[in-house]
Coordinates of C-alpha atoms and ligand atoms in Angstrom, one line a residue:
X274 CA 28.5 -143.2 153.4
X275 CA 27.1 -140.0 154.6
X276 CA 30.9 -138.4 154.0
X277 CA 31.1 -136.9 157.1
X278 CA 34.3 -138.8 157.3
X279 CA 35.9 -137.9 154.3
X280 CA 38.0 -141.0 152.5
X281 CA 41.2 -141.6 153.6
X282 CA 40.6 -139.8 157.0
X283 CA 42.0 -141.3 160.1
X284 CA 39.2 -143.0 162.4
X285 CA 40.3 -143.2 165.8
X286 CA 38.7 -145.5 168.5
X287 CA 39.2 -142.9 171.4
X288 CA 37.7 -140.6 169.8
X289 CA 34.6 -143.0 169.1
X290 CA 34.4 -143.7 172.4
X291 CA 34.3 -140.5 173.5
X292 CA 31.2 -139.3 170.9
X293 CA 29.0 -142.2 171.3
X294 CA 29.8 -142.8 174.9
X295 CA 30.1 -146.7 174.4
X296 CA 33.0 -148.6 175.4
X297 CA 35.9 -149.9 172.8
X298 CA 34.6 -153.4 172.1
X299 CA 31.7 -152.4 170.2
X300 CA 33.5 -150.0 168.4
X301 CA 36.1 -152.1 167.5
X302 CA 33.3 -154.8 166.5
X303 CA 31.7 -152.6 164.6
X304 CA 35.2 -151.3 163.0
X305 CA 35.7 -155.0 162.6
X306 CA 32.8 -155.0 160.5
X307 CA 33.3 -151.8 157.9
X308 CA 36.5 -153.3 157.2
X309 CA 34.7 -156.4 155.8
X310 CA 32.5 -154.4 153.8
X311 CA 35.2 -152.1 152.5
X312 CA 34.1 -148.9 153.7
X313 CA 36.9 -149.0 156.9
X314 CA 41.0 -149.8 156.0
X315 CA 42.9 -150.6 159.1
X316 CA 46.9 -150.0 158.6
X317 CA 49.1 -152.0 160.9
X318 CA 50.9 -149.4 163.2
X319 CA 48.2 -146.5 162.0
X320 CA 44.9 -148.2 162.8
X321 CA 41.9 -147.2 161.0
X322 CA 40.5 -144.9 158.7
X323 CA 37.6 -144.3 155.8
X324 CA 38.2 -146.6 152.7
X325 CA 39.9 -144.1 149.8
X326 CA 38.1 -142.9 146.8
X327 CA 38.3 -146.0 144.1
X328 CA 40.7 -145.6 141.5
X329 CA 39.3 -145.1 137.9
X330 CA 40.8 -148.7 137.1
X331 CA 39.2 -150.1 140.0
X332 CA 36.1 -148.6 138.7
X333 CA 36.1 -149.5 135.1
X334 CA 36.6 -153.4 136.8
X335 CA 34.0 -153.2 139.0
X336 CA 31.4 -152.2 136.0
X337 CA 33.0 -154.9 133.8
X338 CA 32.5 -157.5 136.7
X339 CA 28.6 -156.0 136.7
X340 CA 28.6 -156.6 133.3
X341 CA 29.6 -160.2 133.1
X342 CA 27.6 -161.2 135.5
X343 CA 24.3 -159.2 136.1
X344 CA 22.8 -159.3 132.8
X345 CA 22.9 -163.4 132.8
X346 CA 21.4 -162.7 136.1
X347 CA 18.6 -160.3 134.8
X348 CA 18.1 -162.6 132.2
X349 CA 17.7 -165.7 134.6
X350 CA 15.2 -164.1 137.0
X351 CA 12.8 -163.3 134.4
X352 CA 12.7 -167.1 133.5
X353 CA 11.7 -167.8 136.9
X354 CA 9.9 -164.8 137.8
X355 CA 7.3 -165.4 140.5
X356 CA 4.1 -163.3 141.4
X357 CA 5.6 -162.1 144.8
X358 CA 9.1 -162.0 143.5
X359 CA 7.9 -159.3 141.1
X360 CA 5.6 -157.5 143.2
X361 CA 8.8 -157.3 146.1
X362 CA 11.0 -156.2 143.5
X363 CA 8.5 -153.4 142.3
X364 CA 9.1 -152.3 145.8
X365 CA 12.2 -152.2 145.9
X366 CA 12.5 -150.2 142.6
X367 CA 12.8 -147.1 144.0
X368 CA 9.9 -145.4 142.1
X369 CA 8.9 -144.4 145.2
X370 CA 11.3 -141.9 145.2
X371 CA 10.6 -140.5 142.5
X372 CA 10.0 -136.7 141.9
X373 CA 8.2 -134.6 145.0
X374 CA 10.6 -131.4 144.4
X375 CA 13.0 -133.2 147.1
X376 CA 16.8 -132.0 146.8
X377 CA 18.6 -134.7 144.9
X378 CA 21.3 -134.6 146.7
X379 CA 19.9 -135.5 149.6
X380 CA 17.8 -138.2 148.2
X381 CA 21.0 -139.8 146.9
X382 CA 22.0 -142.1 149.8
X383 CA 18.5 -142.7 150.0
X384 CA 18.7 -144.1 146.3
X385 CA 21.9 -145.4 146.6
X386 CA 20.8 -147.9 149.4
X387 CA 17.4 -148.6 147.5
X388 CA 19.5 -149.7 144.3
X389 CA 21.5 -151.9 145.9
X390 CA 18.6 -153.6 147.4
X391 CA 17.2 -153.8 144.0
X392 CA 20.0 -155.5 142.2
X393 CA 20.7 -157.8 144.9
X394 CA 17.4 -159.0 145.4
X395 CA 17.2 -159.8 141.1
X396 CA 20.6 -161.8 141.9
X397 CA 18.6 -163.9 144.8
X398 CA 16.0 -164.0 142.1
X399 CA 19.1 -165.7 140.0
X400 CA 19.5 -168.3 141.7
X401 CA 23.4 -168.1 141.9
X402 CA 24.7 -167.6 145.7
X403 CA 28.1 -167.0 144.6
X404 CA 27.2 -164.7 141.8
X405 CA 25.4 -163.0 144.9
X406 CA 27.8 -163.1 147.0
X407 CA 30.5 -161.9 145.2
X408 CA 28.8 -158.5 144.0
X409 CA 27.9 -158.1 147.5
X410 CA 31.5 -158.1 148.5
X411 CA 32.0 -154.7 145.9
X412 CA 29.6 -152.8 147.4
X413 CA 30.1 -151.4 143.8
X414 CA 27.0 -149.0 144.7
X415 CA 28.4 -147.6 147.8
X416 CA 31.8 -146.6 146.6
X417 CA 30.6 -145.4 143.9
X418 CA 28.1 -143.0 145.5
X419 CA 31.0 -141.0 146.9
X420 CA 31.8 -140.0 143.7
X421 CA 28.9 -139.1 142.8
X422 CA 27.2 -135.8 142.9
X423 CA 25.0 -135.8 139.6
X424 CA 21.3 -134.6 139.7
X425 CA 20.1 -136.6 137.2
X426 CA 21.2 -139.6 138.5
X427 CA 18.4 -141.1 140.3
X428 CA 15.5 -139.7 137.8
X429 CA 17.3 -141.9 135.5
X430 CA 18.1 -144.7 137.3
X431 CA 14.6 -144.8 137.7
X432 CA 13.5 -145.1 134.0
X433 CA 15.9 -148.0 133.9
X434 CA 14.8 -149.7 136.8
X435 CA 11.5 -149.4 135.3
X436 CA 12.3 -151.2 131.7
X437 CA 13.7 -153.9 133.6
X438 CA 10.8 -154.3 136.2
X439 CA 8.6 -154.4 132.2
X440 CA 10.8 -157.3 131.0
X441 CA 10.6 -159.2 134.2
X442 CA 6.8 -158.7 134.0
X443 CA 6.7 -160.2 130.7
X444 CA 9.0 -163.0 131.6
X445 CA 11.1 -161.6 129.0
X446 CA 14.3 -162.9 129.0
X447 CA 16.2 -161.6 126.6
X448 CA 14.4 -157.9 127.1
X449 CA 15.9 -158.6 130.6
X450 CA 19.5 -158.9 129.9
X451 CA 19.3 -156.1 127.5
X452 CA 17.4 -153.7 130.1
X453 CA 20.6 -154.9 132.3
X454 CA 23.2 -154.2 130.3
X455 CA 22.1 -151.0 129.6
X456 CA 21.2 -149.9 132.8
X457 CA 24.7 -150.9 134.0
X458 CA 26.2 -148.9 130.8
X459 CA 24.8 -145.7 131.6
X460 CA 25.2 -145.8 135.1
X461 CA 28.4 -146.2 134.5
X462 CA 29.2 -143.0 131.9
X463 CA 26.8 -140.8 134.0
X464 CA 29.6 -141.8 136.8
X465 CA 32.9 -142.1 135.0
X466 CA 32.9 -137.9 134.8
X467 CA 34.0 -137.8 138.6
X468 CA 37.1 -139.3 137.7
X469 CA 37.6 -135.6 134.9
X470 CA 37.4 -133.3 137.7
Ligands
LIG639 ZN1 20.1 -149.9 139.5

């Protein structure tokens, strides 16, 4: 996620073993593991390496698969918005990251992790575990942060985040969905542009 392996490269478990000084199972475990989550391809006869860039098609379905689902979601959480649920998902906002002069760049991953917290903890909020589990299985925000490099990114984000965190405050469901959709809109045209380069 860091890209210190760039996508597509070739991960070898020698190599792993040799760098972190651990033996193969756990690197193969842990291997095992990045597959699962998308972020590790292992090629029968080649072995492993870093998950390839997404395709723009691949990325326009993911943001149409957000868009089905997570504005119901939003929608349903501020129904049955509790006290603590709201003051946990204030937390995991990532307002807190706002501003301080801080290079964006390198606050990115930092966002990027923060965000995904966020939207999976509105999906718990929900109430659908499939919903949940399914989006978790994209890892939409994690591929997507390779591709992106844009320094307006998480300022943004941030408003967004914030007009949601309003309409779950007010139990507002409809103010919810909308906040959602939105959100999920412009995220995705401030990222499609990685695709143009
Ligand atoms: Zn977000």
């Amino acid at each position: 996620m860091a890209l210190k392996i760039p996508p597509g490269a070739r991960i070898t478990v020698d190599n792993l073993v040799r760098e972190l000084e651990v033996s193969q199972t756990p690197i193969r475990e842990a291997l095992g593991r990045l597959e699962g989550e998308g972020l590790v391809v292992k090629t029968h006869l080649v072995g492993y390496s870093a998950a390839p860039q997404i395709t723009r098609a691949r990325f326009e379905e993911l943001y149409d698969l957000r868009l089905l689902l997570e504005p119901e979601m939003a929608g349903r959480a501020a129904s049955s918005m509790t006290e603590p649920a709201l003051k946990a998902l204030t937390g995991a906002a990532g307002v807190n990251l706002r501003g301080g002069g801080t290079d964006e760049r390198a606050r990115y991953p930092q966002f990027a992790r923060q965000d995904a917290i966020f939207h999976d903890m509105i999906l718990e909020i929900g109430g659908n575990g499939l919903v949940r589990e399914t989006l978790a299985h994209q890892h939409t925000h994690f591929h997507i942060f390779r591709l992106m490099f844009h320094a307006l990114v998480t300022e943004e984000a941030l408003d967004e985040h914030e007009a949601l965190l309003a309409a779950f405050a007010a139990r507002d469901v409809d103010a919810a969905r909308h906040a959602m959709r939105a959100h999920l809109e412009r995220s995705r045209d401030r990222l499609s542009p990685a695709f143009d380069q």
